[in-house]
Each structure stands twice: as C-alpha cells, then as structure tokens.
mmCIF file of C-alpha atoms in Angstrom:
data_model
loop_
_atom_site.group_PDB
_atom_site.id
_atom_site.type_symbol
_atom_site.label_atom_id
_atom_site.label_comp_id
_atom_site.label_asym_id
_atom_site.label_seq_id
_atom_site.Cartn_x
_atom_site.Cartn_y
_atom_site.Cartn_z
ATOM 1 C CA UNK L 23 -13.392 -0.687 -27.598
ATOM 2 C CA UNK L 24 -11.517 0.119 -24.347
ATOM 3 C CA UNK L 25 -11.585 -1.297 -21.206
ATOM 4 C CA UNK L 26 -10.688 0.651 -18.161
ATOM 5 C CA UNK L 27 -9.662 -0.433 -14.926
ATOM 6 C CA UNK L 28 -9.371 1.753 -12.046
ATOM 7 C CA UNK L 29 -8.433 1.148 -8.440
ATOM 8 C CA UNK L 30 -9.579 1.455 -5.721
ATOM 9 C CA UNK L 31 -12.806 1.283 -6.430
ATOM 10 C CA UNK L 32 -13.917 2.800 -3.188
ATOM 11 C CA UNK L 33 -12.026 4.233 -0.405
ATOM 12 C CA UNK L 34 -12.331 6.069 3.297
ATOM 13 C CA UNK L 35 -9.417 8.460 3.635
ATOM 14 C CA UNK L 36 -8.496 10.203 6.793
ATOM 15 C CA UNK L 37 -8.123 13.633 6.157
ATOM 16 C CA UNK L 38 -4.607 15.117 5.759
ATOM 17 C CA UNK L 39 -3.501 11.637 3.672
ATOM 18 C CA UNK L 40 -3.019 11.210 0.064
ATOM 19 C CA UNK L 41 -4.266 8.459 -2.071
ATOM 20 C CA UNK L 42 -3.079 7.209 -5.618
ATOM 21 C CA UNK L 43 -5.747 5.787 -7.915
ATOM 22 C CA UNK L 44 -4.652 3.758 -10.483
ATOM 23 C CA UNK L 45 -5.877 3.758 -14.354
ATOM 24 C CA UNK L 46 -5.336 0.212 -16.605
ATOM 25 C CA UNK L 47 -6.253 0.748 -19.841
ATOM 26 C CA UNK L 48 -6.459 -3.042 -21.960
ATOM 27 C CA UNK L 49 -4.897 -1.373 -25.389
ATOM 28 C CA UNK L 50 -2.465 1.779 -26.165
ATOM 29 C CA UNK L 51 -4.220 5.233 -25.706
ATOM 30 C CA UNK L 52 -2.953 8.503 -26.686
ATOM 31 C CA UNK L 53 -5.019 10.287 -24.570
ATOM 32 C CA UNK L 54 -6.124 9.695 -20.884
ATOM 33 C CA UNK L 55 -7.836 11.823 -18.942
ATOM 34 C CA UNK L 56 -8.834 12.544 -15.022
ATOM 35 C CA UNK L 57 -12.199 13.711 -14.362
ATOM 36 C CA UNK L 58 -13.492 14.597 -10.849
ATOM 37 C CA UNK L 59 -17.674 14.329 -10.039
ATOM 38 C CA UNK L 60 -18.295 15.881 -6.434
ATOM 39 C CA UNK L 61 -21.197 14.852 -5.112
ATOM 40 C CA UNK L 62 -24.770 15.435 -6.885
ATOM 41 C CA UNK L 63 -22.658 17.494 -9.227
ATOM 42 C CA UNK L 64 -21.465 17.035 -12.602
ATOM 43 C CA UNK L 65 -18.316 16.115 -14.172
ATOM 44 C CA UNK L 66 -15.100 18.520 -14.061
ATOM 45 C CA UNK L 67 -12.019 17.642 -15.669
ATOM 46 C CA UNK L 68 -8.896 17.425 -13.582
ATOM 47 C CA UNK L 69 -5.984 16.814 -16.277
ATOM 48 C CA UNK L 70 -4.991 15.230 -19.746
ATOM 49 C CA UNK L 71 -2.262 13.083 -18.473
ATOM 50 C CA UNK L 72 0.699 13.279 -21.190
ATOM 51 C CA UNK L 73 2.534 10.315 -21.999
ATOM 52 C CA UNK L 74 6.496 11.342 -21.595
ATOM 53 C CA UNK L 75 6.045 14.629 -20.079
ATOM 54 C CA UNK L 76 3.914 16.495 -17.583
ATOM 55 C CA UNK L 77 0.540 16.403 -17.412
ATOM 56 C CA UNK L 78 -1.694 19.171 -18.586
ATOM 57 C CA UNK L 79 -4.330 20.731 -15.686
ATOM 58 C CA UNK L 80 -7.360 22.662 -16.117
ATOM 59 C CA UNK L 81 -8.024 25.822 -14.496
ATOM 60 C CA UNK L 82 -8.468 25.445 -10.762
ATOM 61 C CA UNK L 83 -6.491 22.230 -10.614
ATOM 62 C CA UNK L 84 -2.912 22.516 -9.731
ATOM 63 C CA UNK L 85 -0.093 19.807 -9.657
ATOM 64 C CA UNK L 86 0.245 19.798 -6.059
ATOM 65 C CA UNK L 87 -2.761 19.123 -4.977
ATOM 66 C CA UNK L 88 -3.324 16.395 -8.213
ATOM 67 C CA UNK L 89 -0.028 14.998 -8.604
ATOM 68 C CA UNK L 90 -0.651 12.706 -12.157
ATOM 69 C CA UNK L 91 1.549 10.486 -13.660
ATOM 70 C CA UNK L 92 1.572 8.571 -16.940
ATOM 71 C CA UNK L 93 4.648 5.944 -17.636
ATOM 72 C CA UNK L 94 3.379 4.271 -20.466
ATOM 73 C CA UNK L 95 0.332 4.498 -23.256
ATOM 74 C CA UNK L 96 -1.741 1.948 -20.832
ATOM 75 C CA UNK L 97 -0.838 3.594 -17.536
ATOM 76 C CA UNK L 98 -2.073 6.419 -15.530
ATOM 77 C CA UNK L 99 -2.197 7.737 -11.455
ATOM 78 C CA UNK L 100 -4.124 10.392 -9.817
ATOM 79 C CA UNK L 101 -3.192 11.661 -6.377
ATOM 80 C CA UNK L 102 -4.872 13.267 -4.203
ATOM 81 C CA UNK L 103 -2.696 15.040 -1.893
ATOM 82 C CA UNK L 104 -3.825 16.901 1.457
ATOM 83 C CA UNK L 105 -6.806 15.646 1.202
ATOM 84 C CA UNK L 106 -10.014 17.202 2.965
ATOM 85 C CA UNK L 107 -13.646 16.416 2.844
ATOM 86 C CA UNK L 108 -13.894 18.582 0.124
ATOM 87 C CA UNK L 109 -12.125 16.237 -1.917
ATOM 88 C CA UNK L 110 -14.762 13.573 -0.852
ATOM 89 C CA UNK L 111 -15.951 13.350 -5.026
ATOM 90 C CA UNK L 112 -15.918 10.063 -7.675
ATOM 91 C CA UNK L 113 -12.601 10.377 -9.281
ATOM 92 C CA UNK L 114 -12.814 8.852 -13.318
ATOM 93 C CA UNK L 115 -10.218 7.736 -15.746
ATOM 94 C CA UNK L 116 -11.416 8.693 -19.907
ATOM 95 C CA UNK L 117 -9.279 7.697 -22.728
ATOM 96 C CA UNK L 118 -10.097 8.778 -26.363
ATOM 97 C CA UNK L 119 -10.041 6.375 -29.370
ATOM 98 C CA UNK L 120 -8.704 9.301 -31.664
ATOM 99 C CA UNK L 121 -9.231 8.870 -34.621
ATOM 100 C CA UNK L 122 -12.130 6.437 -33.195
ATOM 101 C CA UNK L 123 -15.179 8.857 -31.790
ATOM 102 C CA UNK L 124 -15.830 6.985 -28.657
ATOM 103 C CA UNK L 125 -14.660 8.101 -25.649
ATOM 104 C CA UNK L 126 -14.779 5.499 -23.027
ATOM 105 C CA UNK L 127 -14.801 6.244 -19.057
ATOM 106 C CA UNK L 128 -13.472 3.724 -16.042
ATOM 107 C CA UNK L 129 -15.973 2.502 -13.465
ATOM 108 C CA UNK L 130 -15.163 5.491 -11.122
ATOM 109 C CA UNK L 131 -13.019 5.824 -7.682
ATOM 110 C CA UNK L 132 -15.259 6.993 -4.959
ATOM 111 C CA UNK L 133 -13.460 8.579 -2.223
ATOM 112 C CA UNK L 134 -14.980 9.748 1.098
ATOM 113 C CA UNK L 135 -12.677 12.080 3.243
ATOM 114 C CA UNK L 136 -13.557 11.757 7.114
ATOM 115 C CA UNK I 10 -14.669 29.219 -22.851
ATOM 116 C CA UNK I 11 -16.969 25.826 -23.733
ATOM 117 C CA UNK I 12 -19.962 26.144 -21.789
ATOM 118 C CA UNK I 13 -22.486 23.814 -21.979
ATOM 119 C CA UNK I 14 -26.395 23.924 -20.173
ATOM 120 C CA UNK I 15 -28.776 21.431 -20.138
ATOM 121 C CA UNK I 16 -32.395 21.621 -19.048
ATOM 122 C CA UNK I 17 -34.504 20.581 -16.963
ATOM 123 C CA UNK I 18 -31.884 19.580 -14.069
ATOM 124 C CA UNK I 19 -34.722 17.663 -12.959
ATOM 125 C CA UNK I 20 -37.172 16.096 -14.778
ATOM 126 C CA UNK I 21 -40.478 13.638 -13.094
ATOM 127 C CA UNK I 22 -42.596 12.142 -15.689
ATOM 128 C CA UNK I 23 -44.668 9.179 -16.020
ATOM 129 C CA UNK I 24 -44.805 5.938 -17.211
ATOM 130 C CA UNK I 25 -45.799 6.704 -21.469
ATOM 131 C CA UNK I 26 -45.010 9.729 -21.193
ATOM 132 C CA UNK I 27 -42.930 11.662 -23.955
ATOM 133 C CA UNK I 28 -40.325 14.562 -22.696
ATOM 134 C CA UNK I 29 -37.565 16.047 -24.203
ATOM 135 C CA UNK I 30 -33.729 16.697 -22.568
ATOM 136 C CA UNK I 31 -32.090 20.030 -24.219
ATOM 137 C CA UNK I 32 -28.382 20.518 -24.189
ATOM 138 C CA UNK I 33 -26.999 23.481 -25.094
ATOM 139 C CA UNK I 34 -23.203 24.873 -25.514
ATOM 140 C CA UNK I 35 -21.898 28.122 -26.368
ATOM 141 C CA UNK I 36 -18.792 27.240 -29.092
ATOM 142 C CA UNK I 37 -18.584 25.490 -32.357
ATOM 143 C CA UNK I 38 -18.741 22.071 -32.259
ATOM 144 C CA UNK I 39 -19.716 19.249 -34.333
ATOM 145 C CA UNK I 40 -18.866 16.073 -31.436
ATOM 146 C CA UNK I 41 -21.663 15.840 -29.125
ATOM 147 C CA UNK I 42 -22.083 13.000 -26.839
ATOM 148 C CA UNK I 43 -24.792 11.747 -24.207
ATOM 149 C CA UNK I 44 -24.191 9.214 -21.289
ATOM 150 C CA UNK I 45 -26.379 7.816 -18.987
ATOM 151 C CA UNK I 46 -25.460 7.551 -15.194
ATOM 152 C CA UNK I 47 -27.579 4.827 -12.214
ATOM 153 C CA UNK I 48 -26.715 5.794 -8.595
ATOM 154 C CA UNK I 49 -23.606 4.380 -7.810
ATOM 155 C CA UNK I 50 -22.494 3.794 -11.116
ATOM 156 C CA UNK I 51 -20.035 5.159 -13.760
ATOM 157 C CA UNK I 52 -21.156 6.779 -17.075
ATOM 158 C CA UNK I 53 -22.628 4.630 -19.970
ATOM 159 C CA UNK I 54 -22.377 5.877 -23.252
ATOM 160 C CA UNK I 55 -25.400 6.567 -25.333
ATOM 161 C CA UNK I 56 -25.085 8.391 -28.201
ATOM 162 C CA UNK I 57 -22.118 9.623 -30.471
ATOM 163 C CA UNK I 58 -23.226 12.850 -32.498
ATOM 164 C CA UNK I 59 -20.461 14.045 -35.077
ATOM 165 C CA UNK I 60 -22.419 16.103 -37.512
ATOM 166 C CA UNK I 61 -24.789 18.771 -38.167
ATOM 167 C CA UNK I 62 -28.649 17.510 -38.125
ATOM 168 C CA UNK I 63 -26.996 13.869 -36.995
ATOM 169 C CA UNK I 64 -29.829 11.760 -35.433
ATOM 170 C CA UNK I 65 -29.332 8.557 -33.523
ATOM 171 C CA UNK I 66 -31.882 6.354 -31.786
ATOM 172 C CA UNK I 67 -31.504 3.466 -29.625
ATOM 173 C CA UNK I 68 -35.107 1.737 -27.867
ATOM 174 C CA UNK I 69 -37.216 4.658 -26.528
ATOM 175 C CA UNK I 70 -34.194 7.182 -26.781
ATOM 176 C CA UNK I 71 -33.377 9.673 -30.151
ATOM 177 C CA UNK I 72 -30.502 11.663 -29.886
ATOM 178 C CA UNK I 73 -30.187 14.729 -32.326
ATOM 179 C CA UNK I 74 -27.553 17.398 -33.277
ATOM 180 C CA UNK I 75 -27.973 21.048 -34.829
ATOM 181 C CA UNK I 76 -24.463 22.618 -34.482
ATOM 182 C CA UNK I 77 -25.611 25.722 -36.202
ATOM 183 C CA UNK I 78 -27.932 26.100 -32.913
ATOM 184 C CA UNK I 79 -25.469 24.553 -30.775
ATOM 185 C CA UNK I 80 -28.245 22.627 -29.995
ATOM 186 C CA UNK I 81 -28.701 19.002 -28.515
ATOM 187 C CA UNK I 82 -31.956 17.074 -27.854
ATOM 188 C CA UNK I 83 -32.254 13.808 -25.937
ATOM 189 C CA UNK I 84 -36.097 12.410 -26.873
ATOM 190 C CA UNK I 85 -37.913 9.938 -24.213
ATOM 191 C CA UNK I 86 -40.551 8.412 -26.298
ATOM 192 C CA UNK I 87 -43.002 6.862 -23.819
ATOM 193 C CA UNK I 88 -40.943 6.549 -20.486
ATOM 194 C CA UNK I 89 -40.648 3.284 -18.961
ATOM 195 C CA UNK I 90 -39.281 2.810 -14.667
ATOM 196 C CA UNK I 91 -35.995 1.715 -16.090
ATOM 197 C CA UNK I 92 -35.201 5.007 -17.972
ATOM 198 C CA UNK I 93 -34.741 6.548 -14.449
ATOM 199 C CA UNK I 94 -31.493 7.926 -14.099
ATOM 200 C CA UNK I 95 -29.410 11.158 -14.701
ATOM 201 C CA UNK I 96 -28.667 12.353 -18.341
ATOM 202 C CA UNK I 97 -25.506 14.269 -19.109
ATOM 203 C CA UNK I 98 -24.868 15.445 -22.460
ATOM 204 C CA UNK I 99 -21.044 16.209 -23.030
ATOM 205 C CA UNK I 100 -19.006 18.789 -26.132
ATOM 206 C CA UNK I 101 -15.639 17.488 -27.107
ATOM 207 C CA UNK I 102 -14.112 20.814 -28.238
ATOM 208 C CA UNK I 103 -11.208 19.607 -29.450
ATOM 209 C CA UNK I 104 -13.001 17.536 -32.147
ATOM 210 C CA UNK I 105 -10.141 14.884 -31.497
ATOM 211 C CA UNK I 106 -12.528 12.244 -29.461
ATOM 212 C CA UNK I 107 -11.172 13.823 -26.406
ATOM 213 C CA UNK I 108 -12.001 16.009 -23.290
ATOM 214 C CA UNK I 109 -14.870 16.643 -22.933
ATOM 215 C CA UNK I 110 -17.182 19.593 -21.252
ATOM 216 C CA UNK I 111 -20.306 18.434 -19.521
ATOM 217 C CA UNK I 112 -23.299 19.457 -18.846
ATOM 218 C CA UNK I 113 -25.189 20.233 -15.489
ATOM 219 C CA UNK I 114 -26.821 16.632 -15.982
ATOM 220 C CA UNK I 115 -30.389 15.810 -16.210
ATOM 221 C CA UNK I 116 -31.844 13.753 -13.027
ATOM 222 C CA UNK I 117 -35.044 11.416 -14.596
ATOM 223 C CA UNK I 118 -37.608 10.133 -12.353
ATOM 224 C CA UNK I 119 -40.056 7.934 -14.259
ATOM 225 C CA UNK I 120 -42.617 7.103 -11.961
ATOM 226 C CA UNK I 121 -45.737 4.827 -12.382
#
C-alpha cells in the first residue's frame, strides 16, 4: 500500500495569493494525480502530474491557474494561483498502484479563500 | 465522455434498515470503485470491483458490478449510526488503476 502525505493540511488564504501544496508519496508511483472537491460537491480531477514532463489537465483546468509540478516518482505540487473564494475547495493527491488495482488518496488540503 | 450518476444524493434511513446505493456510468468499464467519506475527512476505500458480476462484501456493506449494465450497487444490510456518511462510487476508464470519474456522491443519514 501507499501512504500519502500532503501539506498543508489546512490553510486560510487571502485572496489574490497563491499557495503550493505538497504531495509525499512513501514508495515510487507512476501515476499521481490532483483532484479538487468544492464544497458539498464531488470530486473533479485537476491533472495527472507527469514525471519528466508537463503535466496533463482536464478540461476546464488550465496551467496557469494550477501550476503542477512533479520532480521525482515520490514528489508532486499543486498551485493555486490567483486565488479567489471560488477556489475555497479540499485539494487531494491519488496515486495508482498500476498494475496493483488500488488507488490510494492523501488526507486532503482544505483551503478557505477570504 | 465518462459520466457517472449515482442515486439517491441523499439517502435517511433507520437503524435495521436495508437500502440500496446505485451507481451508474455511461462507457465501458470493468474497474469500479466505492469510497466512503466522514465530514472533515479524506476518502476511505471500500470496495475494488474489476469484473463483470464481481461481488465484494465487507460487515453490513456488499458491493456488486454488472458492466454489461454499467451498473453498480452499494447494499446497506441493516444500517447501524456509524454507517452515516457520504458514498461515492468512482469508474477508472483507463482500466490502468488510475483516474478516476466520480460520482455525484451519496450523503447517508442513519438515524435511530
């Protein structure tokens, strides 16, 4: 199994900033992933963050607005640039266990835009 | 483009009662999952589903899987307080163990 990591755990932003949450995986991971749950809502996913090259977004996510990065197969960051109350949502780190069928999910970054 | 329903969004029941959670998507796929998610918390994983007519229980939960229906079932065989929570049932249509399209979720309320 995987353990996840993610900081911060929790966070008040001041609208305008960016914030960079971090995503510590405790073994290698081909695939990582950035999901976004807004309030009362269900999961969307953000990205598949590509080790080595750029990241892959969904529709409706761009990579100005959701800057990722991913040095290494442990490794991942999420920013949230600009940000507005809109963006008030949990943010959550996945990786996949391919060829393993579980997919495991990090303990969530809540962010509150004021 | 994976869609995926579930019903009822919300669902009040009581204490030894029986109710069932359907999940529904609208491409082939044989990787189904279901997590479980407490106020506050992240999602806990309940159920793997990787074939057709693939049935998994765990306690006072049964998970099932017809792909030829596209069709997912989460069973609550007599509800208990601590089953409260919101159900989301999740497609992987990749079939590679990774992203994954949710569902609208399922909020439980098992009351007494």
């Amino acid at each position: 199994s995987a353990v996840i990591s993610q900081k911060p755990s929790r966070d008040i932003c001041q609208r305008g900033t960016s914030l960079t949450i971090q995503c510590q995986v405790d073994s290698q991971v081909t695939m990582m992933f950035w999901y976004r749950q807004q309030p009362g809502q269900s999961l969307t996913l953000i990205a598949t963050a590509n080790q080595g090259s750029e990241a892959t977004y969904e529709s409706g996510f761009v990579i100005d607005k959701f800057p990722i990065s991913r040095p290494n197969l442990t490794f991942s960051t999420l920013t949230v640039s600009n940000m507005s109350p809109e963006d008030s949502s949990i943010y959550l780190c996945s990786v996949g266990d391919w060829p393993g069928n579980t997919i495991y999910f990090g303990e969530g970054s809540w962010l509150t835009v004021v | 483009e994976l869609k995926v329903e579930q019903n009822p969004l919300f669902l009040s029941m009581q204490e030894g009662k029986n109710y069932t959670i359907y999940c529904n998507y609208s491409t082939t796929s044989d990787r189904l999952y279901w997590y479980r998610q407490d106020p506050g918390k992240s999602l806990e994983s309940l159920f793997v589903l990787l074939s057709n007519g693939a049935v998994k229980q765990e306690g006072r939960l049964m998970a099932s899987l017809d792909t030829k229906a596209r069709l997912s079932t989460l069973h609550i065989t007599a509800a208990v307080h601590d089953l409260s929570a919101t159900y989301f049932c999740a497609v992987d249509g990749t079939g590679t163990a990774s992203k994954l399209t949710f569902g609208t979720g399922t909020r439980l309320q098992v009351t007494l």
